[in-house]
Coordinates of C-alpha atoms and ligand atoms in Angstrom, one line a residue:
M1 CA 21.9 29.5 44.1
I2 CA 18.7 29.1 42.0
R3 CA 16.2 26.6 43.5
A4 CA 15.1 25.4 40.1
A5 CA 14.2 21.8 41.2
E6 CA 12.2 23.1 44.1
L7 CA 10.3 25.6 42.0
I8 CA 9.5 22.9 39.3
Q9 CA 8.3 20.6 42.0
R10 CA 6.0 23.2 43.5
K11 CA 4.6 24.1 40.1
R12 CA 4.1 20.4 39.3
D13 CA 2.1 20.0 42.6
G14 CA -0.1 22.9 41.7
A15 CA 1.2 25.7 43.9
E16 CA 1.2 29.4 42.8
L17 CA 4.8 30.7 42.6
A18 CA 5.6 34.2 43.7
P19 CA 6.6 36.8 41.0
E20 CA 10.2 36.8 42.4
E21 CA 10.4 33.0 42.0
I22 CA 9.2 33.1 38.4
G23 CA 11.7 35.9 37.8
E24 CA 14.6 33.9 39.4
L25 CA 13.9 30.9 37.2
I26 CA 13.4 32.8 33.9
L27 CA 16.3 35.3 34.4
G28 CA 18.5 32.4 35.6
Y29 CA 17.6 30.5 32.4
A30 CA 18.4 33.6 30.2
R31 CA 21.8 33.8 31.9
G32 CA 22.5 30.2 31.2
E33 CA 22.4 29.2 34.9
V34 CA 19.3 27.1 34.6
P35 CA 19.8 24.3 32.0
D36 CA 17.3 23.5 29.2
Y37 CA 16.2 20.2 30.8
Q38 CA 15.0 22.1 34.0
L39 CA 13.2 24.7 32.0
A40 CA 11.6 22.0 29.8
A41 CA 10.4 20.3 33.0
F42 CA 9.0 23.6 34.3
C43 CA 7.2 24.2 31.0
M44 CA 5.6 20.8 31.2
A45 CA 4.5 21.4 34.8
V46 CA 3.0 24.7 33.6
Y47 CA 1.4 22.9 30.7
F48 CA -0.6 20.7 33.1
R49 CA -1.0 23.1 36.0
G50 CA -1.4 26.5 34.2
L51 CA -0.3 29.8 35.5
S52 CA -2.4 32.3 37.5
P53 CA -2.9 35.8 36.1
R54 CA -0.3 37.1 38.6
E55 CA 2.2 34.4 37.5
T56 CA 1.5 35.1 33.8
Y57 CA 2.3 38.8 34.3
A58 CA 5.4 37.9 36.3
L59 CA 6.6 35.6 33.5
T60 CA 5.9 38.4 30.9
D61 CA 7.7 40.9 33.0
A62 CA 10.7 38.6 33.7
M63 CA 11.1 37.9 29.9
I64 CA 11.0 41.6 29.2
R65 CA 13.6 42.2 31.9
S66 CA 15.9 39.6 30.4
G67 CA 16.9 42.0 27.7
D68 CA 16.6 45.5 26.2
T69 CA 13.4 47.4 25.4
I70 CA 12.9 49.8 22.5
D71 CA 11.1 53.0 22.3
L72 CA 10.3 52.9 18.6
G73 CA 7.6 55.5 19.0
G74 CA 10.0 57.9 20.7
A75 CA 12.7 57.3 18.1
L76 CA 10.3 58.0 15.2
G77 CA 8.2 60.7 16.8
R78 CA 5.1 58.7 15.7
K79 CA 2.6 56.4 17.3
V80 CA 3.8 52.9 16.2
V81 CA 1.4 50.1 15.7
D82 CA 2.2 46.4 15.6
K83 CA 0.5 43.2 14.7
H84 CA 1.0 39.6 15.7
S85 CA -0.6 36.3 15.1
T86 CA -0.8 33.4 17.5
G87 CA 0.3 31.2 14.6
G88 CA -1.5 29.1 12.0
V89 CA -1.1 27.1 8.8
G90 CA -0.5 29.3 5.7
D91 CA -0.4 32.4 7.9
K92 CA 1.6 34.9 5.9
T93 CA -0.6 37.8 7.0
S94 CA 2.3 40.1 8.3
L95 CA 4.0 39.9 4.9
A96 CA 1.0 41.4 3.2
V97 CA -0.1 43.7 6.0
G98 CA 3.2 45.5 6.4
P99 CA 3.5 46.9 2.9
I100 CA -0.2 47.9 2.7
V101 CA -0.1 49.7 6.1
A102 CA 3.2 51.4 5.3
A103 CA 1.8 52.5 1.9
C104 CA -1.0 54.2 3.8
G105 CA 1.5 56.2 5.8
V106 CA 1.6 54.3 9.0
P107 CA 5.1 53.1 10.2
F108 CA 5.3 49.4 10.6
G109 CA 8.2 47.9 12.5
K110 CA 7.9 44.4 13.5
M111 CA 10.0 41.7 15.2
S112 CA 8.9 38.2 14.1
G113 CA 9.5 34.7 15.2
R114 CA 10.2 31.3 13.6
G115 CA 7.9 28.4 12.9
L116 CA 6.6 26.4 15.8
G117 CA 5.4 22.8 15.2
H118 CA 3.0 22.6 12.2
T119 CA 2.8 26.4 11.9
G120 CA 5.2 28.4 9.8
G121 CA 7.1 31.5 11.0
T122 CA 7.3 34.8 9.3
L123 CA 11.1 34.8 9.5
D124 CA 11.4 31.4 7.8
K125 CA 9.2 32.7 5.0
L126 CA 11.3 35.9 4.6
E127 CA 14.5 33.8 4.5
S128 CA 13.2 32.1 1.3
I129 CA 14.0 35.5 -0.4
P130 CA 17.7 35.2 -1.4
G131 CA 19.8 37.9 0.3
F132 CA 17.0 39.0 2.7
R133 CA 18.6 40.0 6.0
I134 CA 16.4 39.3 9.0
E135 CA 19.1 40.5 11.4
L136 CA 19.4 44.3 11.4
T137 CA 20.9 46.3 14.2
L138 CA 18.4 48.2 16.2
D139 CA 19.7 51.4 14.6
E140 CA 19.3 50.0 11.1
F141 CA 15.8 48.8 12.1
V142 CA 14.7 52.2 13.3
S143 CA 16.2 54.0 10.2
Q144 CA 14.5 51.6 7.8
V145 CA 11.1 52.1 9.5
R146 CA 11.7 55.8 9.2
D147 CA 12.9 55.8 5.6
V148 CA 10.9 53.0 4.0
G149 CA 8.0 52.9 6.4
L150 CA 8.5 49.2 7.0
A151 CA 10.9 46.7 8.5
I152 CA 10.4 43.1 9.6
I153 CA 13.3 41.5 11.5
G154 CA 14.1 38.6 13.8
Q155 CA 14.0 39.2 17.5
T156 CA 17.4 40.7 18.2
A157 CA 19.6 38.8 20.7
E158 CA 19.1 41.8 23.1
L159 CA 15.3 41.9 23.0
V160 CA 13.5 39.4 25.2
P161 CA 16.3 36.8 25.0
A162 CA 14.5 34.6 27.5
D163 CA 11.5 34.2 25.2
K164 CA 13.8 33.4 22.3
A165 CA 15.4 30.6 24.2
L166 CA 12.1 29.4 25.6
Y167 CA 10.3 29.5 22.3
G168 CA 12.8 27.1 20.7
L169 CA 12.6 24.8 23.8
R170 CA 8.8 24.7 23.9
D171 CA 8.8 23.9 20.2
V172 CA 10.5 20.6 20.7
T173 CA 9.0 19.6 24.1
A174 CA 5.3 19.7 23.2
T175 CA 4.7 22.7 25.4
V176 CA 3.7 25.3 22.8
D177 CA 0.0 25.2 23.1
Q178 CA -0.4 26.5 26.7
L179 CA -2.4 29.6 27.0
S180 CA -0.4 31.5 29.6
L181 CA 2.9 30.6 27.9
I182 CA 1.6 31.8 24.6
A183 CA 0.2 35.0 26.1
A184 CA 3.4 35.8 27.9
S185 CA 5.6 35.0 24.9
I186 CA 3.6 37.2 22.5
M187 CA 3.1 40.1 24.9
S188 CA 6.7 40.2 26.2
K189 CA 7.9 40.7 22.6
K190 CA 5.2 43.3 21.8
I191 CA 5.7 45.3 24.9
A192 CA 9.5 45.2 24.7
A193 CA 9.4 46.3 21.0
G194 CA 7.7 49.4 22.0
A195 CA 4.5 49.6 20.0
Q196 CA 1.7 51.7 21.7
A197 CA -1.1 49.9 19.9
I198 CA -1.2 46.3 19.0
V199 CA -3.6 44.2 16.8
L200 CA -3.4 40.5 17.7
D201 CA -4.7 37.9 15.4
V202 CA -5.9 35.0 17.6
K203 CA -6.4 31.9 15.5
V204 CA -9.2 29.5 16.3
G205 CA -9.7 26.0 15.1
D206 CA -8.0 22.7 14.0
G207 CA -4.8 24.3 12.8
A208 CA -4.4 26.8 15.7
F209 CA -3.0 26.4 19.2
M210 CA -6.5 27.4 20.4
K211 CA -8.9 24.8 19.2
T212 CA -12.2 26.3 20.6
L213 CA -13.7 29.8 20.5
D214 CA -13.8 29.8 24.4
D215 CA -10.0 29.1 24.6
A216 CA -9.3 31.8 22.0
R217 CA -11.4 34.3 24.0
R218 CA -9.5 33.3 27.1
L219 CA -6.2 33.8 25.3
A220 CA -7.4 37.2 23.9
E221 CA -8.5 38.3 27.3
A222 CA -5.2 37.2 28.9
M223 CA -3.2 39.2 26.3
L224 CA -5.5 42.3 26.6
S225 CA -4.9 42.2 30.4
L226 CA -1.1 42.0 30.0
G227 CA -1.2 44.8 27.5
E228 CA -3.4 47.0 29.7
Q229 CA -1.0 46.4 32.7
A230 CA 1.8 47.6 30.5
G231 CA -0.2 50.7 29.3
R232 CA -0.8 49.5 25.7
Q233 CA -3.9 49.5 23.5
V234 CA -4.7 46.0 22.3
V235 CA -7.4 44.8 19.9
C236 CA -7.8 41.0 19.3
L237 CA -9.2 39.6 16.1
L238 CA -10.4 36.0 16.6
T239 CA -10.0 34.4 13.1
D240 CA -10.8 31.0 11.6
M241 CA -8.0 28.4 11.4
E242 CA -10.2 25.4 10.7
Q243 CA -8.6 25.2 7.3
P244 CA -5.2 26.7 6.0
L245 CA -5.3 30.4 5.4
G246 CA -5.2 31.3 1.7
A247 CA -3.9 28.6 -0.7
A248 CA -0.2 28.4 -0.1
V249 CA 1.5 26.5 2.8
G250 CA 5.3 26.6 2.6
N251 CA 7.8 29.4 2.7
A252 CA 8.6 30.6 -0.8
L253 CA 5.0 29.6 -1.9
E254 CA 3.6 31.8 0.8
V255 CA 5.9 34.8 -0.1
R256 CA 4.5 34.6 -3.7
E257 CA 0.9 34.5 -2.4
A258 CA 1.5 37.4 0.0
R259 CA 2.9 39.5 -2.9
A260 CA -0.1 38.6 -5.1
T261 CA -2.3 39.8 -2.3
V262 CA -0.5 43.1 -2.0
R263 CA -1.3 43.7 -5.6
G264 CA -4.9 42.7 -5.2
E265 CA -4.7 39.2 -6.7
G266 CA -4.7 37.1 -3.5
P267 CA -7.2 34.3 -2.4
P268 CA -10.4 35.7 -1.0
D269 CA -10.2 34.6 2.6
F270 CA -6.6 35.7 3.0
T271 CA -7.3 39.1 1.3
Q272 CA -10.2 39.7 3.6
L273 CA -8.1 39.0 6.7
V274 CA -5.3 41.2 5.5
H275 CA -7.7 44.1 4.8
D276 CA -9.4 43.6 8.2
A277 CA -6.1 43.7 10.0
C278 CA -4.9 46.7 8.0
L279 CA -8.0 48.8 8.7
R280 CA -7.7 48.1 12.4
L281 CA -4.1 49.1 12.4
L282 CA -5.0 52.3 10.6
T283 CA -7.8 53.2 13.0
L284 CA -5.4 52.7 16.0
S285 CA -2.7 54.8 14.3
D286 CA -2.1 58.5 14.6
L287 CA -3.8 59.2 11.3
G288 CA -7.0 59.9 13.2
I289 CA -9.4 58.2 10.8
D290 CA -12.4 56.1 11.3
E291 CA -13.0 52.5 10.0
A292 CA -14.8 53.5 6.8
E293 CA -12.0 55.9 5.8
A294 CA -9.4 53.3 6.8
R295 CA -11.1 50.7 4.6
R296 CA -11.1 53.1 1.7
R297 CA -7.4 53.9 2.1
V298 CA -6.4 50.2 2.3
A299 CA -8.3 49.4 -0.9
E300 CA -6.8 52.5 -2.6
A301 CA -3.2 51.5 -1.6
V302 CA -3.7 48.0 -3.2
A303 CA -5.5 49.2 -6.3
S304 CA -3.1 52.0 -7.1
G305 CA 0.0 49.8 -6.9
A306 CA 1.4 51.8 -3.9
A307 CA 1.4 48.8 -1.7
E308 CA 3.3 46.6 -4.2
A309 CA 5.8 49.5 -4.7
T310 CA 6.3 49.5 -0.9
W311 CA 6.8 45.7 -1.0
C312 CA 9.6 46.1 -3.5
R313 CA 11.3 49.0 -1.6
W314 CA 11.1 47.0 1.6
L315 CA 12.7 43.8 0.2
E316 CA 15.5 45.8 -1.5
A317 CA 16.1 47.8 1.7
Q318 CA 16.6 44.5 3.6
G319 CA 19.0 43.0 1.0
G320 CA 16.5 41.0 -1.0
T321 CA 15.4 41.5 -4.5
A322 CA 11.9 42.4 -5.7
D323 CA 12.2 39.9 -8.6
E324 CA 9.8 37.0 -7.9
D325 CA 11.7 34.6 -10.2
V326 CA 14.6 34.4 -7.7
L327 CA 12.3 32.5 -5.2
E328 CA 13.3 28.8 -5.3
R329 CA 10.9 26.3 -6.9
A330 CA 10.6 22.7 -5.8
P331 CA 11.8 20.2 -8.4
V332 CA 8.8 17.9 -8.1
V333 CA 5.2 19.1 -8.3
R334 CA 2.4 16.6 -8.0
T335 CA -1.3 17.1 -8.1
V336 CA -3.8 15.8 -5.5
E337 CA -6.9 14.7 -7.5
S338 CA -10.4 14.5 -6.3
P339 CA -11.7 10.9 -6.0
R340 CA -15.3 12.0 -6.6
E341 CA -17.6 14.7 -7.7
G342 CA -18.9 16.8 -4.8
V343 CA -18.2 19.7 -2.5
V344 CA -15.3 20.2 0.0
T345 CA -16.9 19.9 3.4
R346 CA -13.7 20.1 5.4
L347 CA -10.0 20.7 4.8
G348 CA -8.0 19.9 7.9
A349 CA -5.5 22.7 8.6
I350 CA -3.3 20.6 10.9
A351 CA -3.1 17.7 8.4
V352 CA -2.0 20.1 5.6
G353 CA 0.4 21.8 8.0
N354 CA 1.9 18.4 9.0
A355 CA 2.2 17.4 5.3
A356 CA 4.2 20.6 4.6
L357 CA 6.3 20.0 7.7
H358 CA 7.2 16.5 6.6
L359 CA 8.0 17.8 3.1
G360 CA 10.7 19.9 4.9
A361 CA 8.9 23.3 5.1
G362 CA 9.1 23.3 8.9
R363 CA 11.2 22.1 11.8
Q364 CA 10.8 18.9 13.8
T365 CA 13.8 19.6 16.1
K366 CA 15.3 22.9 17.2
S367 CA 18.3 22.5 14.8
D368 CA 16.5 21.3 11.7
T369 CA 17.0 23.3 8.5
I370 CA 14.1 24.4 6.4
D371 CA 13.6 23.6 2.7
H372 CA 12.1 26.9 1.5
A373 CA 10.9 25.6 -1.8
V374 CA 8.5 22.8 -0.7
G375 CA 4.9 23.0 0.5
V376 CA 1.3 22.5 -0.4
V377 CA -1.0 24.7 -2.5
C378 CA -4.7 24.1 -1.6
L379 CA -6.6 25.0 -4.8
R380 CA -10.0 23.9 -3.4
K381 CA -11.2 25.0 0.0
R382 CA -14.2 24.5 2.2
G383 CA -17.4 25.0 0.2
D384 CA -15.8 24.7 -3.2
G385 CA -17.4 22.3 -5.7
V386 CA -15.2 19.8 -7.5
E387 CA -15.5 17.2 -10.3
R388 CA -14.0 13.7 -10.1
G389 CA -10.3 13.8 -11.2
E390 CA -10.1 17.6 -10.7
T391 CA -7.1 19.0 -8.8
L392 CA -7.7 19.7 -5.2
A393 CA -4.2 20.7 -4.3
E394 CA -0.6 20.7 -5.5
V395 CA 2.3 19.2 -3.6
H396 CA 5.7 20.8 -4.1
A397 CA 8.4 18.4 -3.0
R398 CA 12.2 17.8 -3.1
D399 CA 11.8 14.2 -4.4
D400 CA 9.3 11.6 -5.6
A401 CA 9.2 9.7 -2.3
S402 CA 8.3 12.7 -0.1
A403 CA 5.9 13.9 -2.8
A404 CA 4.0 10.6 -2.8
E405 CA 3.7 10.6 1.0
A406 CA 2.4 14.2 1.0
V407 CA -0.1 13.5 -1.8
D408 CA -1.7 10.8 0.4
A409 CA -1.6 13.0 3.5
V410 CA -3.2 16.0 1.7
L411 CA -5.9 13.9 0.2
A412 CA -6.7 12.6 3.6
A413 CA -7.0 16.2 4.8
Y414 CA -10.0 16.7 2.4
E415 CA -13.5 15.6 3.2
L416 CA -15.9 15.7 0.3
G417 CA -19.7 15.5 0.5
D418 CA -22.9 16.3 -1.5
T419 CA -24.0 19.5 0.2
P420 CA -22.0 22.6 1.1
P421 CA -21.0 22.9 4.7
P422 CA -22.2 25.9 6.8
E423 CA -20.4 29.1 5.9
R424 CA -17.6 30.1 8.4
R425 CA -16.4 33.7 8.2
I426 CA -12.7 34.4 8.4
L427 CA -13.2 37.1 11.1
I428 CA -15.2 35.5 13.8
E429 CA -15.1 38.1 16.6
V430 CA -13.3 41.2 17.7
V431 CA -12.3 41.4 21.4
S432 CA -11.1 44.8 22.7
Ligands
LIG1 N1 3.6 33.0 18.9 C1 4.5 33.5 19.8 O1 5.1 34.5 19.6 N2 4.7 32.8 21.0 C2 4.0 31.6 21.2 O2 4.2 31.1 22.3 C3 3.1 31.1 20.3 C4 2.9 31.8 19.1

């Protein structure tokens, strides 16, 4: 008999639970013996009380034990690297990183998640590609990484099922942005999926779960510690999420932008982040190269077209088509015009993320379906000059009413001034 109510009460009152108690609750939840409402209450207690490092490791370990683990490196006979982001607005980094890294000869096999709150998920983006299969068997996954160099799939039902269930529950109970829950969720998946070296993109700012650099550092350190305890190499990139990443926010729109970036035509901030992540993955890989050589190989894979060719092979291997015209387009496109001449001093990531969410690009409840065509394209970003009446952004909507609402919301996300704001680099800090 699981003492769920007692454990929730003790956590609520600030006690530290024993590793076996955390295991009992989480494994009980994964078996369906603890209902959603009790786990939701537990998550809320954790939200306010936090978890100690010992509890966080126990949670990570219990989630890993709730399902299978994979030895991808053993199956491929190569050192496998992985990358993960804590989630942001317009964050399509994995879609562009995968093909570039694979084109450089480093196997990239990744299990991704769905959107949470105002942030999009890689799987939702991939599902905007007609025919694309996010559910491969583990055998298919391993073969595709071996043959194509690249596969991105959904978490299989067998891998960390407790996190899969918890992730959806946290999304709709306002318990996503809790440091220990995020660290355990990410690291349980990364450890179970078997990569020996992991690059973690920890987002910082308005549109991220971590709003301050201090919180982002604490999350990075928590994940480094969980990785170390499991014997993995971890590098964390702390990156800017004060404004949306790149221009596109919304599923099919982001797939187009990721592809443009793979062929060297992406927005500057997104391109820089993608290249930074790729070169770290290459230096951690078994290629045995330094950062300067990794940078050179990444630039070469993009410039030669090898990365885009890998993109096409990847999509086709997973049932999609490389033809960009099959991506759905929203029937209504409206521009957001600048009310004055000046310079963009701020572009609120969360406001743009929420505008895209309300257009239908994300989920507000666990069972919501996503409209892959809709979203926002931010054509002007922080520091850009603009004339009165010039286009700041585009809204891609299903109908006129939702478009009108989104135009107002996106306009409110822009702050315009007379002098440029201080420069913020996309890569703020590296923690390793
Ligand atoms: N990404 C994850 O995988 N888990 C979280 O909890 C938050 C972001």
